[in-house]
Amino acid sequence: MSGIAARDVAVVGAGPAGLAAAVAAVEAGARVVVVDSAAQPGGQYWRHRPENVVAADGRGHHDWGVYLDLRARFDAARATGAIEYVPGRQVWMAQNDDGGFTLRTTPTVAPSVAPSASVAPPASVAPSDPAGAHPADVTAQRESVSTIRARRLVLCPGAYDRQLPVPGWDLPGVMAAGGIQAFIKANGALPGRRFVVAGTGPFLLPVAANIAEAGGMVAAVLESSSPVAWFPHLGAAAGVPEKALEGLGYAAVFARHRIPYRTRTVVTEVLGEDRTRAVRTARVDPGGRVVRGSERLLEDVDVVGFGWGFTPQLELPVSLGAETRVDADRSLVAVVDTRQESSIPGLFLAGEVTGVGGAALAVLEGRVAGASAAARASALSPAHASPQDRDQGEAPPSDALPPALSPADAARVARYRRFAQAMHRAHPVPDAWHEWLTPETTVCRCEEVTAGQIAEARDALGAADARSLKSFTRAGMGWCQGRVCGFAASCLGAGGGAHPSEASLAASAKRPLAAPVSIGELAALEPSTTTKGTPA
Amino acid sequence: MSKPPSASGTPAVAFSFNGAPFEAAPGQTVGAALVAGGVPAWRTTRKGGRPRGLFCGIGVCFDCLVTVDGVANQRACLVEAREGLCVEGSGTAIEGGSA
């Protein structure tokens, strides 16, 4: 079968965690393939304009130096052929085969529509097959790699904005907060004129700052939580001084652009006939209940950005059977050990899928995951094994692997995780958010399922989890497969402000096909792999 | 329809949207070019006939689907606008925006 890349380590994702993992794995001696849905490296965090159009200057970015360093090492490894880079493709199925993993990929954008690669090819290319096959076809393979096989797999799929429905949130002009930021970073333009950014969490600040710095008007940033919620957690935050500096930077931008920042305030409705024209705001108590009489109309708004924390992309870890848990932010995340190895041997995870914690933590986790995966791969591969490994004759237990981080970096990981936990507790999804809805409010945007229909399925049919809600109402059954409404539907199924169960969140993250594929791609699956694999 | 910003002075990319000429700054996505050009919605939903455009902006939500050069169901937030592309929405597009 043509279009197969076979490597020691496969990395999915080329954001902060994926780039760090790929570089660490290759520098530990592994031969690596990196598959990423985007056309160029960076992920969401370091998203930038197409490199063949505008040279990236890092404006509006944090930790750009870290990116440039990782990117230089990534490009150097591509040039020697140690990294095979497969951009513009999404993994739609991951399988745990005998002694390795198989990834089926599909183009993010139809090939006839996509531009030629914006990332320059490396100067030279070495054979992609570790067994030493033919270098001649590698360039052709790069064009059409559809199947990836590797001994070890590192998943770094990242996260996207978590959403809570509100009346009118399906109007054009309502966007994910991160979608506004992506628009600005990738296009050098603004999606509107006068913005409201609302939800909870520190991420609202850089989004508003990006809008203002790009020339947009920010009518208000509305934070449902309160700074008072910080005080019990300051101890954890104090260990991360750079976060305090970042906060001061935003404060300066907010002051310069006179951006109003309102705490304990939410958008209860987006208004407009065929597009966003205004929002209704209200003060809320600590539980999220609207304070009577506090409603205000904020007019002349054409874009509203919502962000209620993040939802990690769990479908690939879940489909491979990795153990999960519910994190402090109530997101479903995957369990890993100190080597970033999941409950599935050989499957490593880094970045937001192991708990939302930001890019700096993702880079450190990626380094650990990449180095661990390479060590594991070499322990099984005589060609790459160190003398000690060969003497032992089998893979050492993971705690016997050499440390991937210096004690100082390990301490940083611990600090960042403490900080993330503190942030999650200070910026909870308000328990009473469901009270902002009317029965007519759309919850599932794809299948147009309303809050009233979900309440009926819950109360009359006993549909309390995402899976039964899906069968009774079609919520989560559309194009996005519940990525957008999954958390909200799980909350509404639990009812009365209850927190969603792990089972409900896991059911929502179970997606037999992780990306839309053509019938042809399905039909091309070899019979042996369809029987051996365990697609969710 | 307003001109997209072209700070670099590079010539705009010309494509067609629902048969009419449209422009994008080089490297912009089709979705960004439409929104920046005053079109906030280019698709209507199957049941409610509600207008939709960009929502997640990163390829997750599939709200922004368009047909490009005859290929259906492409995400406008991910397709880079290129010279001569033929972009079609479905249902009624909303134009003349305040964007």
XYZ file of C-alpha atoms in Angstrom:
635
model
C 0.000 0.000 0.000
C 1.451 3.388 -0.949
C 1.487 6.491 1.205
C 2.652 4.807 4.384
C 5.119 6.450 6.743
C 6.741 4.046 9.209
C 8.727 5.507 12.100
C 9.868 4.872 15.669
C 7.671 7.614 17.091
C 4.591 9.312 15.654
C 3.567 12.699 17.054
C 0.075 14.049 16.441
C -0.065 17.831 16.650
C 2.520 20.538 15.981
C 1.615 23.037 18.675
C 3.697 23.704 21.794
C 3.478 20.113 23.096
C 3.825 18.411 19.708
C 6.810 20.454 18.538
C 8.569 19.896 21.859
C 7.800 16.163 21.752
C 9.015 15.766 18.179
C 12.258 17.625 18.837
C 12.907 15.737 22.097
C 12.232 12.379 20.465
C 14.495 13.045 17.517
C 17.262 14.409 19.720
C 16.999 11.189 21.768
C 17.783 9.250 18.602
C 14.327 8.295 17.333
C 13.064 8.635 13.788
C 9.877 10.660 14.001
C 6.826 11.464 11.933
C 4.703 14.498 12.841
C 1.164 14.780 11.527
C -0.731 18.039 12.029
C -4.064 19.358 10.802
C -2.680 22.816 10.067
C -0.682 23.806 7.006
C 2.268 25.038 9.084
C 3.647 24.387 12.596
C 2.604 26.361 15.684
C -0.760 24.979 16.745
C -3.415 27.359 18.041
C -1.054 29.062 20.483
C 1.603 30.012 17.938
C -0.761 30.310 14.982
C 0.600 32.805 12.497
C -0.045 34.026 8.969
C 1.006 31.773 6.066
C 4.789 31.860 5.976
C 4.906 32.130 2.205
C 2.943 35.389 2.438
C 4.221 37.144 5.558
C 7.316 36.343 7.609
C 6.168 35.752 11.180
C 7.452 38.417 13.559
C 5.908 37.119 16.784
C 3.794 40.226 17.365
C 0.892 39.482 19.707
C 2.511 36.195 20.721
C 3.881 34.967 24.032
C 6.985 32.819 24.336
C 7.828 33.471 20.679
C 11.501 32.789 21.448
C 10.549 29.326 22.654
C 8.703 28.739 19.385
C 11.619 29.953 17.253
C 14.013 27.646 19.120
C 11.717 24.610 18.752
C 11.014 25.470 15.136
C 14.708 25.763 14.278
C 15.409 22.334 15.785
C 12.296 20.915 14.096
C 13.383 22.271 10.701
C 16.948 21.006 11.210
C 15.619 17.511 11.899
C 13.388 17.711 8.825
C 16.400 18.647 6.733
C 18.246 15.486 7.779
C 15.125 13.367 7.322
C 15.007 12.490 11.026
C 11.566 14.126 11.190
C 9.015 13.465 8.512
C 6.449 16.270 8.637
C 2.921 15.606 7.377
C 1.009 18.911 7.548
C -2.569 19.551 6.495
C -3.887 16.155 7.537
C -6.197 15.083 10.345
C -6.132 11.717 12.051
C -9.532 10.098 11.709
C -8.681 6.771 13.288
C -5.964 5.519 15.636
C -5.403 1.829 16.244
C -3.209 -0.048 18.691
C -1.714 -2.869 16.621
C 0.746 -5.560 17.602
C 3.796 -3.702 18.842
C 2.760 -0.274 17.622
C 0.179 2.159 16.419
C -1.485 2.897 13.092
C -2.938 6.295 12.257
C -5.323 6.853 9.332
C -5.271 10.415 8.097
C -7.385 12.519 5.776
C -6.703 15.955 4.254
C -7.926 18.889 6.395
C -8.880 20.726 3.213
C -9.719 18.904 -0.018
C -6.444 18.568 -1.979
C -7.899 20.211 -5.084
C -8.753 23.274 -3.000
C -5.699 23.527 -0.720
C -2.784 25.732 -1.760
C 0.628 24.170 -2.200
C 2.521 23.815 1.075
C 3.336 27.135 2.685
C 6.217 25.619 4.610
C 9.341 25.213 2.506
C 10.473 21.606 2.089
C 13.717 20.617 3.829
C 16.934 20.740 1.868
C 17.403 17.003 1.743
C 15.402 13.972 2.696
C 16.584 10.659 4.079
C 14.714 7.368 3.838
C 11.578 7.372 5.909
C 11.599 3.659 6.591
C 13.789 2.730 9.570
C 14.380 -0.678 7.977
C 16.277 1.196 5.293
C 14.068 1.209 2.214
C 14.099 3.513 -0.756
C 14.693 7.231 -0.421
C 13.485 7.816 -3.969
C 9.797 7.860 -3.209
C 9.934 9.915 -0.055
C 9.038 13.196 -1.690
C 6.119 11.602 -3.466
C 5.101 9.995 -0.173
C 5.070 13.347 1.541
C 2.382 14.466 -0.854
C 0.172 11.521 -0.098
C 0.970 10.014 3.297
C -2.358 8.666 4.408
C -1.341 5.933 6.826
C 1.251 6.299 9.561
C 2.742 3.426 11.507
C 4.967 3.853 14.547
C 6.178 1.863 17.512
C 5.268 4.635 19.920
C 2.639 7.337 19.711
C 2.626 10.817 21.257
C -0.749 12.577 21.076
C -0.699 16.357 21.481
C -4.084 17.362 20.022
C -4.610 20.429 22.211
C -7.931 21.966 23.132
C -10.569 24.406 21.961
C -12.812 26.941 23.724
C -15.452 25.395 25.932
C -18.894 26.813 25.223
C -22.084 27.364 27.179
C -25.199 28.091 25.143
C -27.092 31.304 25.768
C -30.107 32.730 23.914
C -28.904 34.135 20.584
C -25.469 32.458 20.644
C -26.176 30.950 17.230
C -26.356 34.392 15.578
C -23.611 35.292 13.101
C -21.086 37.466 14.918
C -20.975 35.205 17.966
C -17.631 33.401 17.988
C -15.447 31.360 20.244
C -13.040 33.714 22.011
C -10.160 31.673 20.632
C -11.724 31.891 17.183
C -11.420 35.669 17.304
C -7.799 35.351 18.330
C -7.130 32.794 15.583
C -8.790 35.121 13.061
C -6.479 37.976 14.046
C -3.309 35.857 14.249
C -3.877 34.000 10.976
C -5.376 36.747 8.856
C -4.005 40.047 10.073
C -7.577 41.347 10.097
C -10.501 41.710 12.506
C -13.829 39.841 12.317
C -15.787 42.948 13.293
C -15.694 46.417 14.734
C -17.023 46.488 18.308
C -16.486 43.436 20.509
C -17.647 41.950 23.786
C -15.516 39.157 25.252
C -17.287 37.081 27.891
C -17.052 33.888 29.896
C -14.434 33.040 32.473
C -10.723 32.570 32.853
C -7.450 34.364 32.216
C -7.644 33.620 28.459
C -10.269 36.368 28.009
C -7.512 38.919 28.698
C -5.138 38.129 25.791
C -8.114 37.839 23.420
C -9.304 41.339 24.341
C -5.742 42.653 24.205
C -5.230 41.148 20.717
C -8.457 42.785 19.500
C -7.494 46.200 20.881
C -3.925 46.020 19.573
C -5.260 45.076 16.118
C -7.422 48.212 16.127
C -10.773 46.813 17.278
C -12.992 48.355 19.930
C -13.618 46.229 23.014
C -16.883 47.409 24.564
C -16.406 45.164 27.589
C -14.722 42.069 28.971
C -17.192 40.218 31.178
C -15.808 37.706 33.690
C -18.337 35.573 35.541
C -15.962 34.960 38.407
C -14.488 37.461 40.832
C -10.935 38.414 41.756
C -11.863 37.507 45.328
C -11.939 33.912 44.108
C -8.182 34.238 43.659
C -7.263 34.906 47.249
C -7.378 31.326 48.550
C -5.160 30.266 45.627
C -2.536 32.986 45.673
C -0.049 30.634 47.280
C -0.060 28.431 44.198
C 0.037 31.375 41.816
C 2.924 32.988 43.661
C 5.284 30.299 42.412
C 4.762 31.412 38.819
C 6.053 35.002 38.670
C 5.916 35.183 34.857
C 2.129 34.793 35.038
C 1.966 37.868 37.284
C 4.093 39.781 34.754
C 1.800 38.659 31.940
C -1.167 39.959 33.969
C 0.533 43.333 34.400
C 1.052 43.495 30.640
C -2.666 43.006 30.018
C -3.530 45.567 32.676
C -1.426 48.090 30.751
C -3.137 47.234 27.445
C -6.575 47.452 29.082
C -5.723 50.854 30.561
C -4.287 52.170 27.287
C -7.396 51.172 25.321
C -9.820 51.940 28.175
C -11.289 48.428 28.096
C -13.929 47.944 30.818
C -13.339 44.709 32.754
C -16.413 43.633 34.712
C -16.331 40.723 37.134
C -19.330 38.672 38.289
C -20.973 39.721 35.023
C -22.231 37.561 32.156
C -23.952 37.853 28.794
C -27.470 36.476 29.282
C -28.634 37.043 25.699
C -27.265 37.999 22.286
C -29.691 40.152 20.325
C -30.176 40.656 16.605
C -32.382 39.545 13.718
C -29.906 37.988 11.315
C -26.650 39.010 13.008
C -25.326 40.217 16.341
C -26.423 43.775 17.198
C -26.394 43.934 20.991
C -25.999 41.885 24.157
C -27.915 41.780 27.409
C -25.618 41.558 30.398
C -26.309 40.842 34.043
C -24.474 40.645 37.345
C -24.402 37.179 38.871
C -23.872 35.829 42.377
C -21.014 33.366 43.029
C -23.242 30.487 41.893
C -24.078 32.183 38.599
C -27.635 33.294 39.493
C -28.619 36.582 37.898
C -28.898 39.440 40.383
C -32.401 40.816 39.952
C -32.486 44.255 38.388
C -28.867 44.132 37.206
C -29.651 43.508 33.533
C -28.237 46.043 31.092
C -28.446 46.356 27.326
C -25.101 46.881 25.594
C -25.842 48.110 22.081
C -23.818 48.502 18.895
C -21.914 45.240 19.291
C -21.177 43.161 16.193
C -18.949 40.413 17.611
C -19.256 38.511 20.878
C -16.470 36.130 21.873
C -17.324 33.423 24.397
C -14.851 31.287 26.285
C -15.597 29.176 29.349
C -12.211 27.582 29.710
C -11.150 24.858 27.293
C -12.216 21.417 26.167
C -9.246 19.120 25.518
C -9.540 17.009 22.344
C -9.959 13.603 23.904
C -11.337 11.492 21.041
C -8.049 9.863 20.041
C -6.917 8.971 23.603
C -10.450 7.735 24.368
C -10.623 5.671 21.165
C -7.342 3.956 22.117
C -8.742 3.131 25.551
C -6.638 5.510 27.658
C -7.813 5.949 31.227
C -9.496 9.311 31.863
C -10.486 11.473 34.822
C -12.362 14.712 35.438
C -10.029 17.625 36.165
C -10.617 20.585 38.510
C -12.131 22.546 35.596
C -14.616 19.651 35.037
C -13.019 18.791 31.710
C -12.426 15.190 30.774
C -8.653 14.649 30.620
C -6.404 11.620 30.230
C -4.353 10.098 33.044
C -0.569 9.963 32.577
C 2.398 8.963 34.729
C 5.531 11.025 35.345
C 6.800 9.958 31.887
C 3.587 11.263 30.271
C 2.696 7.661 29.435
C -1.013 6.849 29.467
C -2.618 3.671 30.790
C -1.972 2.209 27.319
C 1.698 1.125 27.083
C 3.530 3.052 24.388
C 0.861 5.783 24.180
C 2.206 9.100 25.464
C 0.154 12.261 25.914
C 1.225 15.864 26.403
C -0.360 19.278 26.633
C -3.986 20.132 27.313
C -5.255 16.522 26.922
C -3.617 15.704 30.268
C -5.136 18.757 31.971
C -5.479 22.313 30.679
C -2.388 24.157 31.857
C -1.162 26.458 29.100
C 1.677 26.466 26.595
C 4.687 26.643 28.913
C 3.540 23.486 30.704
C 2.666 21.857 27.371
C 6.234 22.393 26.111
C 7.709 20.760 29.218
C 5.264 17.849 29.015
C 6.024 17.486 25.316
C 9.746 17.251 26.056
C 9.105 14.498 28.593
C 6.693 12.633 26.320
C 8.996 12.798 23.303
C 12.090 11.686 25.198
C 10.161 8.904 26.969
C 8.623 7.655 23.732
C 12.046 7.619 22.066
C 13.572 5.715 24.986
C 10.723 3.207 24.891
C 11.047 2.799 21.144
C 14.796 2.305 21.294
C 14.427 -0.196 24.117
C 12.519 -2.363 21.657
C 14.637 -1.537 18.650
C 18.163 -2.986 18.550
C 19.148 -0.438 15.926
C 18.620 2.458 18.326
C 19.104 0.811 21.701
C 21.755 2.031 24.071
C 24.239 -0.675 25.262
C 22.533 -0.952 28.663
C 19.140 -1.496 27.048
C 20.560 -4.182 24.798
C 22.060 -5.948 27.799
C 18.708 -5.970 29.539
C 17.112 -7.350 26.431
C 13.683 -5.844 27.074
C 11.989 -2.570 27.760
C 12.837 -1.285 31.213
C 9.954 -0.208 33.438
C 9.186 3.439 32.836
C 10.570 4.610 36.184
C 13.932 3.157 35.174
C 14.145 5.404 32.105
C 16.641 8.256 32.345
C 15.094 11.474 33.693
C 13.743 13.641 30.896
C 13.794 16.876 32.897
C 16.359 18.568 35.092
C 15.293 18.973 38.731
C 14.711 22.672 38.011
C 12.406 21.908 35.070
C 10.609 19.227 37.072
C 9.972 21.862 39.736
C 8.623 24.207 37.044
C 6.197 21.500 35.897
C 4.938 21.113 39.461
C 4.536 24.905 39.820
C 2.676 25.296 36.504
C 0.318 22.458 37.433
C -0.407 24.031 40.827
C -1.040 27.344 39.099
C -3.401 25.721 36.568
C -5.373 24.016 39.334
C -5.659 27.342 41.166
C -6.895 29.017 37.970
C -9.468 26.287 37.398
C -10.834 26.711 40.925
C -10.883 30.500 40.646
C -12.719 30.432 37.305
C -15.401 27.734 37.550
C -18.260 27.326 35.115
C -21.103 28.887 37.137
C -23.419 26.149 38.444
C -26.583 28.087 37.569
C -25.690 28.819 33.932
C -28.657 26.724 32.746
C -30.969 29.342 34.302
C -29.896 31.822 31.585
C -31.506 29.620 28.915
C -35.059 29.599 27.613
C -36.694 26.395 26.289
C -36.118 27.754 22.759
C -32.359 28.264 23.201
C -30.336 26.176 20.752
C -27.920 23.869 22.571
C -26.685 21.633 19.731
C -25.874 24.027 16.902
C -25.450 21.279 14.282
C -28.732 19.444 14.790
C -30.574 22.503 16.187
C -31.634 20.790 19.400
C -33.094 23.149 21.988
C -32.743 23.313 25.757
C -36.461 22.470 25.988
C -36.018 19.285 23.963
C -33.097 18.227 26.143
C -35.055 18.953 29.343
C -37.955 16.871 28.007
C -35.701 13.941 27.120
C -34.155 14.154 30.579
C -37.395 14.498 32.555
C -39.768 12.321 30.509
C -37.371 9.731 29.078
C -34.675 9.604 31.739
C -31.891 10.652 29.362
C -29.335 11.836 31.918
C -26.053 11.389 30.043
C -24.650 12.622 26.744
C -25.063 9.237 25.096
C -28.796 8.785 25.724
C -29.460 12.469 25.019
C -27.814 11.893 21.660
C -30.080 8.955 20.814
C -33.260 10.700 21.978
C -32.660 14.257 20.737
C -29.776 14.023 18.197
C -27.779 16.497 20.335
C -24.119 15.899 19.478
C -24.899 13.897 16.366
C -24.111 16.519 13.733
C -20.981 17.602 11.892
C -19.019 18.580 15.007
C -19.922 15.308 16.772
C -20.697 17.025 20.062
C -17.396 18.876 20.301
C -19.207 22.184 20.817
C -22.297 21.124 22.820
C -20.945 17.999 24.561
C -20.078 19.649 27.862
C -23.288 21.704 27.973
C -25.472 18.721 27.051
C -23.781 16.661 29.770
C -24.518 19.421 32.312
C -28.144 19.754 31.189
C -28.601 15.981 31.292
C -27.315 15.915 34.867
C -29.902 18.614 35.565
C -30.387 21.335 38.156
C -26.840 22.681 38.011
C -25.286 19.295 38.793
C -21.799 18.631 37.482
C -21.530 16.229 34.528
C -20.285 12.737 35.307
C -17.070 11.322 33.887
C -19.132 8.687 32.056
C -21.243 11.336 30.342
C -18.200 13.385 29.294
C -16.450 10.243 28.067
C -19.529 9.234 26.066
C -19.500 12.669 24.465
C -15.785 12.315 23.594
C -16.331 8.920 21.984
C -16.241 9.556 18.245
C -15.927 6.510 15.993
C -14.453 8.733 13.295
C -12.266 11.490 14.713
C -12.641 13.542 11.501
C -15.040 13.383 8.560
C -13.762 10.963 5.912
C -14.890 9.950 2.475
C -16.590 6.648 1.759
C -13.536 5.828 -0.351
C -11.187 6.219 2.624
C -13.415 3.953 4.722
C -13.630 1.379 1.957
C -9.840 1.386 1.553
C -9.330 0.022 5.083
C -7.657 -3.371 4.826
C -9.851 -6.136 6.260
C -7.105 -7.268 8.652
C -6.875 -3.853 10.244
C -10.619 -3.387 10.527
C -10.915 -6.559 12.528
C -7.806 -5.977 14.620
C -8.464 -2.347 15.504
C -10.824 -1.167 18.170
C -12.337 2.041 16.874
C -14.578 3.351 19.605
C -18.226 45.177 0.323
C -15.206 46.805 1.865
C -11.650 46.257 0.703
C -9.687 43.877 2.882
C -6.700 45.401 4.594
C -3.482 44.964 2.702
C -0.865 46.539 4.909
C 1.968 45.000 2.938
C 0.740 46.556 -0.273
C 0.702 43.168 -1.978
C -2.056 42.779 -4.561
C -5.334 41.336 -3.308
C -6.424 37.821 -4.232
C -9.530 37.753 -6.436
C -12.052 34.947 -6.007
C -15.772 34.622 -6.546
C -18.452 34.279 -3.882
C -21.879 33.120 -5.049
C -20.862 34.215 -8.528
C -19.858 37.757 -7.584
C -16.260 39.025 -7.485
C -14.678 39.155 -4.026
C -11.246 40.010 -2.680
C -8.979 38.659 0.038
C -5.667 39.831 1.379
C -2.943 37.321 0.467
C -2.908 34.401 2.881
C -6.366 35.077 4.318
C -8.852 32.270 4.659
C -12.052 32.334 2.650
C -14.025 32.752 5.890
C -11.907 35.679 7.033
C -12.175 37.362 3.630
C -15.969 37.034 3.677
C -16.344 38.365 7.224
C -13.806 41.162 6.708
C -15.634 41.957 3.461
C -18.951 42.439 5.269
C -20.544 38.987 4.871
C -21.115 37.539 8.365
C -23.142 34.501 7.177
C -23.159 32.299 4.060
C -25.076 29.217 5.062
C -28.558 28.561 6.436
C -29.388 25.667 8.726
C -31.462 22.730 7.502
C -34.264 22.900 10.078
C -34.585 26.486 11.225
C -33.142 28.191 8.156
C -30.913 30.187 10.505
C -27.893 32.055 9.133
C -24.403 30.780 10.011
C -20.854 31.951 9.400
C -17.675 31.663 11.460
C -18.031 30.365 14.999
C -15.053 28.398 16.369
C -12.709 29.734 13.706
C -10.340 26.748 14.028
C -12.011 23.870 12.207
C -13.876 22.286 15.126
C -17.527 23.363 14.737
C -18.181 22.989 10.969
C -20.598 25.951 11.072
C -18.778 27.751 8.261
C -19.094 25.099 5.531
C -18.838 26.266 1.920
C -18.530 24.664 -1.486
C -15.167 25.470 -3.090
C -14.554 24.768 -6.778
C -17.437 22.315 -6.646
C -16.100 20.468 -3.577
C -18.827 20.568 -0.902
C -18.460 20.822 2.884
C -15.157 22.647 3.109
C -14.497 24.679 6.243
C -14.231 28.339 5.230
C -12.099 29.049 8.316
C -9.408 26.668 7.003
C -9.471 27.144 3.214
C -6.952 29.738 2.094
C -8.381 32.146 -0.466
C -6.589 31.746 -3.754
C -6.821 33.508 -7.072
C -9.787 32.261 -9.072
C -11.421 30.083 -6.390
C -15.141 29.667 -6.852
C -16.788 29.822 -3.408
C -20.459 29.121 -2.883
C -22.526 29.290 0.267
C -25.832 27.535 0.741
C -29.129 29.253 1.368
C -29.119 33.024 1.701
C -25.967 34.946 2.439
C -26.194 38.062 4.581
C -24.352 41.003 3.121
C -23.856 44.717 3.544
C -22.666 44.263 7.079
C -21.418 46.752 9.578
C -18.163 44.809 9.825
